[in-house]
Coordinates of C-alpha atoms in Angstrom, one line a residue:
M150 CA -15.2 -18.0 -26.5
P151 CA -18.0 -17.6 -24.2
G152 CA -17.9 -20.0 -21.0
F153 CA -20.2 -22.6 -19.1
F154 CA -23.5 -19.9 -18.7
G155 CA -21.8 -17.9 -21.3
F156 CA -23.5 -16.8 -24.8
A157 CA -23.2 -14.9 -28.5
N158 CA -26.3 -13.6 -29.2
L159 CA -29.6 -13.8 -28.5
G160 CA -31.2 -11.4 -30.9
D161 CA -30.1 -8.1 -29.6
F162 CA -28.9 -9.6 -26.5
A163 CA -25.2 -9.4 -26.8
Y164 CA -22.6 -11.4 -23.8
F165 CA -19.8 -9.3 -25.0
G166 CA -20.7 -6.9 -26.5
H167 CA -18.6 -4.1 -25.8
V168 CA -15.3 -7.0 -25.9
H169 CA -16.5 -6.8 -29.4
D170 CA -16.8 -2.8 -29.5
L171 CA -13.3 -2.9 -27.9
L172 CA -11.1 -5.0 -30.1
R173 CA -12.9 -3.9 -33.3
A174 CA -11.5 -0.5 -32.1
T175 CA -8.1 -1.2 -30.9
G176 CA -7.4 -3.9 -33.1
P177 CA -6.4 -1.8 -36.7
E178 CA -3.9 0.3 -34.1
A179 CA -2.1 -3.4 -32.3
G180 CA -1.6 -4.5 -35.5
I181 CA -4.7 -6.2 -37.0
D182 CA -6.2 -6.4 -39.7
G183 CA -9.4 -8.6 -39.3
D184 CA -12.5 -8.9 -38.3
V185 CA -13.8 -10.2 -34.2
R186 CA -16.4 -12.9 -34.4
V187 CA -18.0 -14.9 -31.5
V188 CA -18.6 -18.6 -31.2
T189 CA -22.0 -20.1 -31.3
T190 CA -21.3 -22.7 -28.6
I191 CA -23.6 -24.7 -26.1
P192 CA -23.2 -24.0 -22.3
T193 CA -22.7 -26.8 -20.4
A194 CA -21.4 -29.3 -23.3
S195 CA -18.4 -31.1 -23.4
L196 CA -14.9 -29.8 -23.3
P197 CA -14.6 -31.7 -27.4
T198 CA -18.1 -30.8 -28.3
R199 CA -17.6 -26.7 -27.5
A200 CA -13.9 -27.2 -29.1
A201 CA -14.9 -28.9 -31.8
R202 CA -16.9 -25.8 -32.6
V203 CA -13.8 -23.8 -31.9
A204 CA -12.8 -26.1 -34.7
E205 CA -15.7 -25.1 -37.6
A206 CA -15.8 -21.7 -36.5
I207 CA -12.1 -21.0 -37.3
T208 CA -12.3 -23.4 -40.5
E209 CA -14.8 -21.3 -41.0
L210 CA -13.1 -18.0 -41.1
V211 CA -10.6 -18.6 -42.8
A212 CA -12.3 -19.9 -45.8
Q213 CA -13.6 -16.6 -45.6
R214 CA -10.7 -14.6 -44.7
G215 CA -7.9 -16.4 -45.4
G216 CA -5.1 -15.7 -43.0
V217 CA -4.2 -16.7 -39.1
V218 CA -6.7 -16.9 -35.9
S219 CA -5.8 -15.9 -32.3
I220 CA -8.4 -17.3 -29.8
V221 CA -9.4 -15.4 -26.2
G222 CA -11.9 -17.8 -24.0
H223 CA -13.5 -16.6 -21.4
S224 CA -13.3 -19.0 -18.8
S225 CA -13.8 -23.1 -19.9
G226 CA -14.1 -21.0 -23.7
G227 CA -9.7 -20.7 -22.4
L228 CA -9.9 -25.0 -22.3
D229 CA -11.7 -25.5 -25.3
A230 CA -9.3 -23.2 -26.9
R231 CA -6.6 -25.2 -25.6
L232 CA -8.1 -28.0 -26.6
A233 CA -9.0 -27.3 -30.0
V234 CA -5.4 -26.4 -31.1
A235 CA -3.8 -29.3 -28.8
P236 CA -1.6 -31.7 -31.2
G237 CA -3.9 -34.7 -32.1
A238 CA -6.9 -33.8 -30.5
T239 CA -10.1 -35.9 -31.7
L240 CA -13.3 -33.9 -31.7
P241 CA -16.7 -34.7 -32.9
T242 CA -17.0 -32.9 -35.8
S243 CA -16.6 -33.1 -39.7
V244 CA -14.2 -30.7 -40.8
D245 CA -10.3 -31.4 -40.0
V246 CA -9.6 -30.2 -36.7
E247 CA -5.5 -29.9 -37.7
A248 CA -6.0 -27.7 -40.0
A249 CA -8.0 -25.2 -38.3
A250 CA -5.1 -25.5 -35.5
Q251 CA -2.0 -25.0 -37.2
R252 CA -4.0 -21.5 -38.9
V253 CA -4.0 -20.6 -35.1
E254 CA -1.5 -17.8 -33.3
S255 CA -1.9 -17.2 -30.2
V256 CA -4.6 -18.5 -27.9
V257 CA -5.1 -16.0 -25.0
T258 CA -7.9 -17.1 -21.9
V259 CA -9.6 -14.8 -19.1
S260 CA -10.7 -15.6 -15.5
T261 CA -9.7 -19.9 -17.8
P262 CA -10.1 -22.9 -14.2
H263 CA -7.1 -24.3 -16.0
H264 CA -7.0 -26.1 -13.1
G265 CA -11.1 -26.4 -12.3
T266 CA -12.7 -24.2 -9.9
P267 CA -15.2 -25.9 -6.7
V268 CA -18.7 -23.7 -8.0
A269 CA -19.0 -27.1 -10.5
H270 CA -19.2 -29.5 -7.8
L271 CA -22.4 -27.3 -7.0
F272 CA -23.5 -27.1 -10.5
N273 CA -22.9 -31.4 -11.5
S274 CA -26.0 -32.0 -9.5
V275 CA -29.8 -31.8 -11.0
F276 CA -30.1 -29.1 -8.2
G277 CA -27.2 -26.9 -9.3
Q278 CA -28.6 -27.4 -13.5
Q279 CA -31.5 -25.8 -12.4
L280 CA -29.7 -22.9 -10.7
L281 CA -27.2 -23.4 -13.2
R282 CA -30.3 -22.6 -15.8
L283 CA -31.4 -19.8 -13.8
L284 CA -28.5 -18.2 -13.8
S285 CA -27.8 -17.7 -16.7
L286 CA -31.2 -16.4 -17.9
S287 CA -31.0 -13.9 -15.2
T288 CA -27.5 -12.9 -17.1
I289 CA -30.1 -12.2 -20.0
Y290 CA -32.3 -10.9 -17.9
V291 CA -30.1 -7.9 -17.0
L292 CA -29.0 -7.0 -20.2
R293 CA -32.6 -6.9 -21.4
A294 CA -33.5 -4.5 -17.9
G295 CA -30.3 -3.9 -15.8
R296 CA -32.0 -5.4 -12.7
L297 CA -33.1 -8.5 -11.6
P298 CA -36.7 -8.8 -9.8
L299 CA -34.8 -8.5 -5.8
G300 CA -36.6 -10.4 -4.6
V301 CA -35.2 -13.4 -7.1
V302 CA -31.4 -12.3 -6.3
L303 CA -32.6 -12.5 -2.4
R304 CA -33.3 -16.2 -3.4
L305 CA -30.5 -16.9 -5.3
A306 CA -28.3 -15.7 -2.8
G307 CA -29.5 -17.2 -0.2
W308 CA -29.9 -21.1 -2.1
F309 CA -26.2 -20.8 -2.6
A310 CA -25.2 -19.8 1.0
R311 CA -26.9 -22.8 2.1
P312 CA -27.1 -25.3 -1.6
G313 CA -30.1 -27.8 -1.0
A314 CA -32.5 -28.5 -3.1
P315 CA -36.0 -26.0 -2.7
P316 CA -39.9 -27.3 -1.9
S317 CA -40.4 -28.6 -5.8
G318 CA -42.1 -26.7 -8.7
V319 CA -40.3 -23.1 -6.5
L320 CA -37.0 -22.7 -10.0
D321 CA -39.4 -24.0 -12.4
Q322 CA -41.5 -21.2 -11.2
L323 CA -38.4 -17.8 -10.9
F324 CA -37.4 -19.1 -14.2
Q325 CA -41.0 -18.5 -15.9
Q326 CA -41.3 -15.4 -14.0
L327 CA -38.5 -13.6 -15.6
L328 CA -39.1 -15.4 -19.2
S329 CA -42.4 -13.9 -18.6
D330 CA -40.8 -10.4 -18.7
F331 CA -39.4 -11.3 -22.5
S332 CA -41.3 -10.3 -26.3
L333 CA -42.9 -13.1 -26.9
E334 CA -39.9 -13.1 -29.7
R335 CA -37.3 -12.7 -27.3
R336 CA -38.2 -15.5 -24.9
R337 CA -38.8 -18.3 -28.4
A338 CA -35.0 -16.9 -29.3
V339 CA -34.0 -18.0 -26.0
E340 CA -36.5 -21.2 -24.6
R341 CA -34.5 -22.3 -27.7
F342 CA -31.0 -21.5 -26.4
F343 CA -32.1 -23.0 -23.3
Q344 CA -33.2 -26.3 -25.3
G345 CA -29.7 -26.6 -26.7
V346 CA -28.0 -26.3 -22.4
G347 CA -30.7 -29.1 -21.2
G348 CA -28.9 -31.7 -23.5
D349 CA -25.0 -31.7 -22.9
Q350 CA -24.7 -31.0 -19.0
N351 CA -21.2 -32.7 -19.9
L352 CA -18.9 -30.1 -19.5
L353 CA -19.5 -29.6 -15.4
P354 CA -17.8 -33.0 -14.1
Q355 CA -15.0 -31.4 -16.9
I356 CA -14.1 -28.4 -15.5
T357 CA -13.7 -29.8 -11.4
P358 CA -10.7 -29.8 -9.7
A359 CA -10.0 -33.1 -10.1
G360 CA -12.0 -33.4 -14.0
T361 CA -9.1 -30.7 -15.5
D362 CA -6.4 -32.7 -13.9
V363 CA -6.8 -35.2 -16.8
F364 CA -7.7 -32.9 -19.0
N365 CA -4.2 -30.4 -18.6
A366 CA -2.7 -34.4 -18.8
S367 CA -4.4 -35.4 -21.3
I368 CA -2.5 -32.7 -24.0
G369 CA -0.1 -30.0 -24.4
D370 CA 0.6 -26.6 -26.1
R371 CA 1.0 -26.5 -30.1
P372 CA 4.3 -25.6 -30.6
G373 CA 4.4 -22.0 -32.1
V374 CA 1.5 -20.6 -30.6
R375 CA 1.3 -18.3 -28.4
Y376 CA -0.3 -18.8 -24.8
A377 CA -1.0 -15.9 -22.5
S378 CA -3.2 -15.4 -20.0
V379 CA -5.5 -13.2 -17.7
V380 CA -6.0 -13.2 -14.5
G381 CA -9.1 -11.8 -12.1
R382 CA -9.2 -11.6 -8.7
A383 CA -11.9 -9.9 -6.6
R384 CA -12.9 -8.4 -2.9
P385 CA -12.7 -10.8 0.0
P386 CA -15.9 -10.7 1.4
G387 CA -16.1 -8.4 4.5
L388 CA -16.8 -5.0 6.3
R389 CA -14.8 -3.2 3.1
S390 CA -16.9 -5.0 0.2
T391 CA -19.5 -4.2 1.9
L392 CA -19.6 -0.7 2.1
A393 CA -17.9 -0.2 -1.4
A394 CA -21.5 -2.0 -2.9
G395 CA -23.5 1.1 -1.4
L396 CA -26.8 1.7 -0.2
D397 CA -29.0 0.7 -2.9
P398 CA -31.2 -2.8 -1.9
Y399 CA -30.4 -4.0 -4.8
A400 CA -26.7 -3.9 -5.2
Q401 CA -26.1 -5.5 -1.3
A402 CA -28.3 -8.7 -2.4
T403 CA -26.4 -9.0 -5.2
H404 CA -23.2 -8.6 -3.3
A405 CA -25.4 -10.8 -0.6
L406 CA -25.0 -13.7 -3.6
Y407 CA -21.3 -12.4 -4.6
M408 CA -20.4 -13.8 -1.3
A409 CA -21.9 -17.2 -1.6
L410 CA -20.0 -17.4 -4.6
Y411 CA -17.0 -16.3 -3.0
R412 CA -17.3 -18.4 -0.3
L413 CA -18.1 -21.6 -3.0
A414 CA -14.8 -21.0 -4.7
S415 CA -12.5 -20.4 -1.9
R416 CA -12.9 -24.1 -1.5
T417 CA -9.9 -25.6 -2.0
P418 CA -7.6 -26.8 -0.6
R419 CA -4.2 -26.1 0.4
G420 CA -2.7 -28.8 -1.7
R421 CA -4.1 -28.5 -4.6
A422 CA -2.8 -25.5 -5.3
P423 CA -1.3 -25.5 -8.6
P424 CA 2.7 -24.6 -8.4
L425 CA 3.4 -20.8 -10.0
N426 CA 7.1 -20.0 -11.5
P427 CA 8.5 -17.5 -9.6
E428 CA 8.1 -14.8 -12.7
Q429 CA 4.6 -15.8 -12.6
R430 CA 4.4 -15.2 -8.9
K431 CA 6.0 -11.8 -9.2
V432 CA 3.3 -10.5 -11.6
L433 CA 0.7 -11.3 -9.0
Y434 CA 2.8 -10.1 -6.0
R435 CA 2.8 -7.0 -8.0
A436 CA -0.4 -6.1 -8.8
Y437 CA -2.6 -7.5 -5.6
R438 CA 0.6 -5.9 -3.7
L439 CA -0.7 -8.5 -0.8
P440 CA -0.3 -12.9 -1.5
T441 CA -2.1 -14.9 -3.6
D442 CA -3.1 -18.0 -2.0
H443 CA -5.5 -21.1 -2.8
R444 CA -8.3 -19.5 -0.8
A445 CA -8.6 -16.3 -3.8
N446 CA -10.7 -16.2 -6.6
D447 CA -13.5 -14.1 -8.0
G448 CA -15.8 -15.4 -7.4
M449 CA -15.9 -18.3 -9.1
V450 CA -12.9 -19.6 -10.2
P451 CA -9.9 -19.8 -8.4
T452 CA -6.8 -17.0 -9.0
L453 CA -4.2 -19.3 -9.2
S454 CA -6.4 -21.9 -11.1
Q455 CA -6.4 -18.9 -14.6
V456 CA -2.5 -18.4 -14.2
R457 CA -0.6 -20.2 -18.0
G458 CA 1.1 -19.2 -19.7
D459 CA 2.6 -15.4 -20.0
V460 CA 0.3 -13.0 -18.1
L461 CA -0.9 -9.7 -20.1
A462 CA -3.0 -8.4 -17.1
A463 CA -3.3 -9.4 -12.9
V464 CA -6.6 -7.5 -12.0
W465 CA -9.4 -6.6 -9.8
A466 CA -11.8 -8.3 -10.4
D467 CA -14.9 -10.5 -10.9
H468 CA -16.1 -13.0 -13.2
L469 CA -18.4 -10.4 -15.1
D470 CA -16.6 -7.8 -14.9
I471 CA -14.0 -8.7 -16.9
I472 CA -16.2 -8.3 -20.0
G473 CA -18.0 -5.7 -19.3
H474 CA -20.4 -6.6 -16.6
F475 CA -19.7 -3.9 -14.1
H476 CA -21.1 -1.0 -13.1
H477 CA -20.8 2.3 -15.0
P478 CA -24.8 3.1 -17.0
T479 CA -23.5 6.6 -18.4
H480 CA -21.8 4.8 -20.2
V481 CA -22.9 4.7 -24.3
P482 CA -23.8 2.0 -24.5
P483 CA -23.5 0.9 -20.4
H484 CA -22.3 -1.7 -18.8
V485 CA -24.8 -3.7 -16.3
D486 CA -22.8 -5.0 -13.4
W487 CA -25.7 -7.3 -11.4
L488 CA -23.2 -9.8 -9.4
T489 CA -22.0 -7.1 -7.0
S490 CA -18.4 -7.6 -6.5
G491 CA -17.2 -4.9 -4.2
T492 CA -13.5 -4.5 -6.2
R493 CA -14.3 -1.3 -8.9
F494 CA -13.6 -2.8 -11.5
D495 CA -14.3 0.6 -13.4
R496 CA -13.9 1.0 -17.8
Q497 CA -10.8 2.4 -17.5
D498 CA -9.1 -0.8 -15.9
F499 CA -11.3 -3.3 -18.9
E500 CA -9.7 -1.0 -21.6
S501 CA -6.6 -1.7 -19.6
V502 CA -6.7 -4.7 -19.9
W503 CA -8.1 -5.6 -23.1
R504 CA -5.8 -3.0 -24.9
K505 CA -3.2 -5.7 -23.7
V506 CA -5.1 -8.6 -25.3
A507 CA -5.6 -6.6 -28.7
A508 CA -1.1 -6.0 -28.5
F509 CA -0.6 -9.4 -28.0
V510 CA -2.5 -10.8 -30.5
G511 CA -1.2 -8.2 -32.7
G512 CA 2.1 -8.2 -31.4
R513 CA 2.7 -6.0 -30.8
A514 CA 4.5 -6.1 -26.9
A515 CA 5.5 -7.6 -24.8
T516 CA 3.2 -10.3 -22.4
V517 CA 4.0 -9.1 -18.8
S518 CA 5.6 -12.4 -17.5
G519 CA 7.6 -12.4 -21.3
A520 CA 9.6 -11.7 -23.8
P521 CA 8.1 -9.5 -27.3
A522 CA 6.7 -12.0 -30.2
G523 CA 6.1 -11.6 -33.8
R524 CA 3.6 -10.7 -35.7
R525 CA 2.2 -11.7 -39.4
P526 CA -1.0 -10.0 -40.7
A527 CA -4.0 -11.7 -39.6
A528 CA -8.1 -12.7 -39.8
R529 CA -8.9 -13.0 -36.3
M530 CA -11.8 -14.8 -33.9

């Protein structure tokens, strides 16, 4: 389940391409006899609307394959997963939500803002929504071309560093500039995607820290479902991260964008940091070898906000690294990184994280901070 500026597929652009391929390859050895599907959703729609898409996808998958389902949600997709299986959830769909939820065996949330993210405040405005639209197109563009035009990156970095509306029409001009580089067929697919995005922006206030307070107070976990999380933390911007980004001007420009996003995501007030249990704190300390406070984040979501239930993995990674968007151009197909954090997450780290996810879904391994669970043959999503 993708997050608030992710997608399933746009033609041959696959947001979760590397995750999908790795889970399919490692699934059988983890005890998974089934399928891997990416939910088609509306990126910025409300949580109930997005959770309804999860219920519909479960219903379709179970009708085709039978068995049980596990949901893996990246970013706000993890909130969609939690809501879709919450007892008594009422969602805007004609499918039987309760019947779909009863088919779910486990939920894994990856870099999910369970307690919100301050970055959502920026996007929750007319200017912010235009900026998010450009950021989403930038992701699609990088999947196609490998990198953005340098001038676009520098402008994005400047706007995130000093939020404030640019002269009228500038964002739309940049959007059209990027869009013009696509073929006619791909351009039409991208335009259709953004037409759907523009109609519903209700997610953004719901993933602020205050919005998730309401969310967490309103829903509970479903008994019998296994919940786990994957947690990411990026290097704080500074000399070390700047040197790690390398000498390439493009990498330094995208690092400037990362620095601006990191500083926005670090604005969680100290008193709003969610409490962790001793086992969760132990897992984070073993992973990072230093305390994790309210300012630590992955460039988009505070690290402490990502912790929920058993922690499968806590890794040094930025928000897009964790789903395969890091620099490894020689891999086939290549990994492409357009948010250079200098955290140095690599293919070995990527495989380690997603093998742990597969093992948890297959029921063959203990979680980092929990006990082993039983295993049933299943269709998986």
